[in-house]
Coordinates of C-alpha atoms in Angstrom, one line a residue:
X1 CA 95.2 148.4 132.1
X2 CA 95.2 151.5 134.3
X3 CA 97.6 151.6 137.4
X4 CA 96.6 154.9 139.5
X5 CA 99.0 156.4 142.3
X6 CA 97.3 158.6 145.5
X7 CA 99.0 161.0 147.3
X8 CA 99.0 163.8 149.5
X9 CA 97.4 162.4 152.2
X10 CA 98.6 163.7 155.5
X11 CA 97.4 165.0 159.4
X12 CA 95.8 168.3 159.9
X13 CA 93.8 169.9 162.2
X14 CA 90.2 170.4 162.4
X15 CA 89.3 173.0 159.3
X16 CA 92.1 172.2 157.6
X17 CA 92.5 171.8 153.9
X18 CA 94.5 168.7 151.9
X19 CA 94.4 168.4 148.1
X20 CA 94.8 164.7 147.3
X21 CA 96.7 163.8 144.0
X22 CA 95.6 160.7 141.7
X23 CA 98.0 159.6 138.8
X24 CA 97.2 157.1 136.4
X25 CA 98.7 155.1 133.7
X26 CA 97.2 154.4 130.3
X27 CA 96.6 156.0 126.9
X28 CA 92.8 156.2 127.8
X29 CA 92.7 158.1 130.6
X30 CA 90.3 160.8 129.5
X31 CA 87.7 158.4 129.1
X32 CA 87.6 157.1 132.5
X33 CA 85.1 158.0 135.2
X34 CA 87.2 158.5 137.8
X35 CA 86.1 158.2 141.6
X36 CA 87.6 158.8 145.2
X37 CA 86.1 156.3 147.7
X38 CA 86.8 156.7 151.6
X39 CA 87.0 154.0 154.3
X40 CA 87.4 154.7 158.0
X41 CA 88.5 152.2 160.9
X42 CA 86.0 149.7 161.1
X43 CA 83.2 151.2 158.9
X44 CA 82.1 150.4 154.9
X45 CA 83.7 152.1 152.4
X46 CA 81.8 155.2 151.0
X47 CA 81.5 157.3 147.9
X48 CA 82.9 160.6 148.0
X49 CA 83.2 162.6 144.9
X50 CA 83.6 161.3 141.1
X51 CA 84.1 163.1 137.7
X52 CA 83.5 161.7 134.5
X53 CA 84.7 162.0 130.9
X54 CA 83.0 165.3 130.2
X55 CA 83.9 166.6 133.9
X56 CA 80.8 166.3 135.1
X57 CA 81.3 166.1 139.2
X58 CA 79.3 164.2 141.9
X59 CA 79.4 164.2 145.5
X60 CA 78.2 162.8 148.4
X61 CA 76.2 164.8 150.3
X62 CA 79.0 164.4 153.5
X63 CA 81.2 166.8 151.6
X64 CA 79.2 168.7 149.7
X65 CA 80.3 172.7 149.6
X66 CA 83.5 171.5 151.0
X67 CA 85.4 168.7 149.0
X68 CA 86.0 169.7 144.7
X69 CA 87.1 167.3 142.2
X70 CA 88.7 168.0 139.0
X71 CA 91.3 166.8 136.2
X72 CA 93.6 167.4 134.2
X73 CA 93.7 164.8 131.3
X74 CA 97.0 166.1 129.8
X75 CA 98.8 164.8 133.1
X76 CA 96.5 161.9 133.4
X77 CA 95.8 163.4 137.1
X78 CA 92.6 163.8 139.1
X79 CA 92.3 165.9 142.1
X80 CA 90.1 166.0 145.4
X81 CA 90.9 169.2 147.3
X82 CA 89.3 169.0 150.9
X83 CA 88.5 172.0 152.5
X84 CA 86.7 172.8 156.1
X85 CA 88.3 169.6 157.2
X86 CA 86.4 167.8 160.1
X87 CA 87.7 164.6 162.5
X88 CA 84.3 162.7 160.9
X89 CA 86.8 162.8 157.4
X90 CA 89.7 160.7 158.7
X91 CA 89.6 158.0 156.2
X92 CA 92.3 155.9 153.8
X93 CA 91.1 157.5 150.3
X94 CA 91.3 155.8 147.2
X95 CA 90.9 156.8 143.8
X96 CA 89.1 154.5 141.0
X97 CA 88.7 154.4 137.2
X98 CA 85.8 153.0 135.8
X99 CA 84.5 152.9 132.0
X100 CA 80.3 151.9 133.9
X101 CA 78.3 153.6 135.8
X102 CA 76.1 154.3 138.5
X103 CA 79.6 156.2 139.4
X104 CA 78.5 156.1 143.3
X105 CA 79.1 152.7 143.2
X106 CA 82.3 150.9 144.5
X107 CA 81.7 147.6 142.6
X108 CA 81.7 149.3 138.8
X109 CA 85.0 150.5 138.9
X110 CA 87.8 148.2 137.9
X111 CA 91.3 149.9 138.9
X112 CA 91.9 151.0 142.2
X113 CA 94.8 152.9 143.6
X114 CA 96.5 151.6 147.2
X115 CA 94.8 154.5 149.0
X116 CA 96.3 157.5 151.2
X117 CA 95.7 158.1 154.3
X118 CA 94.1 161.1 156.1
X119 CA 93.7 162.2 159.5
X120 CA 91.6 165.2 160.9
X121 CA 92.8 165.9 164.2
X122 CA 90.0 167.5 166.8

């Protein structure tokens, strides 16, 4: 069982930068792919970045250049800092362990954190 905890989430202006927090429970943390998701008023959630066991990082191609994921296993903590922040990002974000793969894939993780929310003001 993993239990994960977002935070950091906040308003900022356009080009702004928020680093979003992601704490989990569990002994097997480091084995976990763990992903950050996005979902905006009245539109599907969407992949944004993940990183896997061996830190190995994807991203969507939305935030590409701008948004960095990372962890630290020793804390149990993944990260999502957000730079060159535009209104098109204001989203609740949610972070997601999964052991399964494709890791751009919502349905193959199994814990999900309650999500922060972010808003880029124009």
């Amino acid at each position: 069982q993993v239990q994960l905890v977002e935070s950091g989430g906040g308003l900022v202006q356009t080009g702004g930068s928020l680093r979003l927090s992601c704490a989990a429970s569990g002994r097997t943390f480091s084995s976990y792919t763990m992903g950050w998701f996005r979902q905006a008023p009245g539109k599907e959630r969407e992949f944004v970045a993940a990183i896997n066991w061996s830190s190995g990082t994807y991203y969507a191609d939305s935030v590409k250049g701008r948004f960095s994921i990372s962890r630290d296993n020793a804390k149990k903590t993944v990260y999502l800092q957000m730079n060159s922040l535009k209104p098109e990002d204001t989203a609740v974000y949610s972070c997601a362990a999964s052991l399964r793969g494709p890791v751009i894939i919502d349905r193959v993780y199994d814990y999900w954190g309650q999500g922060t929310q972010v808003t880029v003001s124009s």
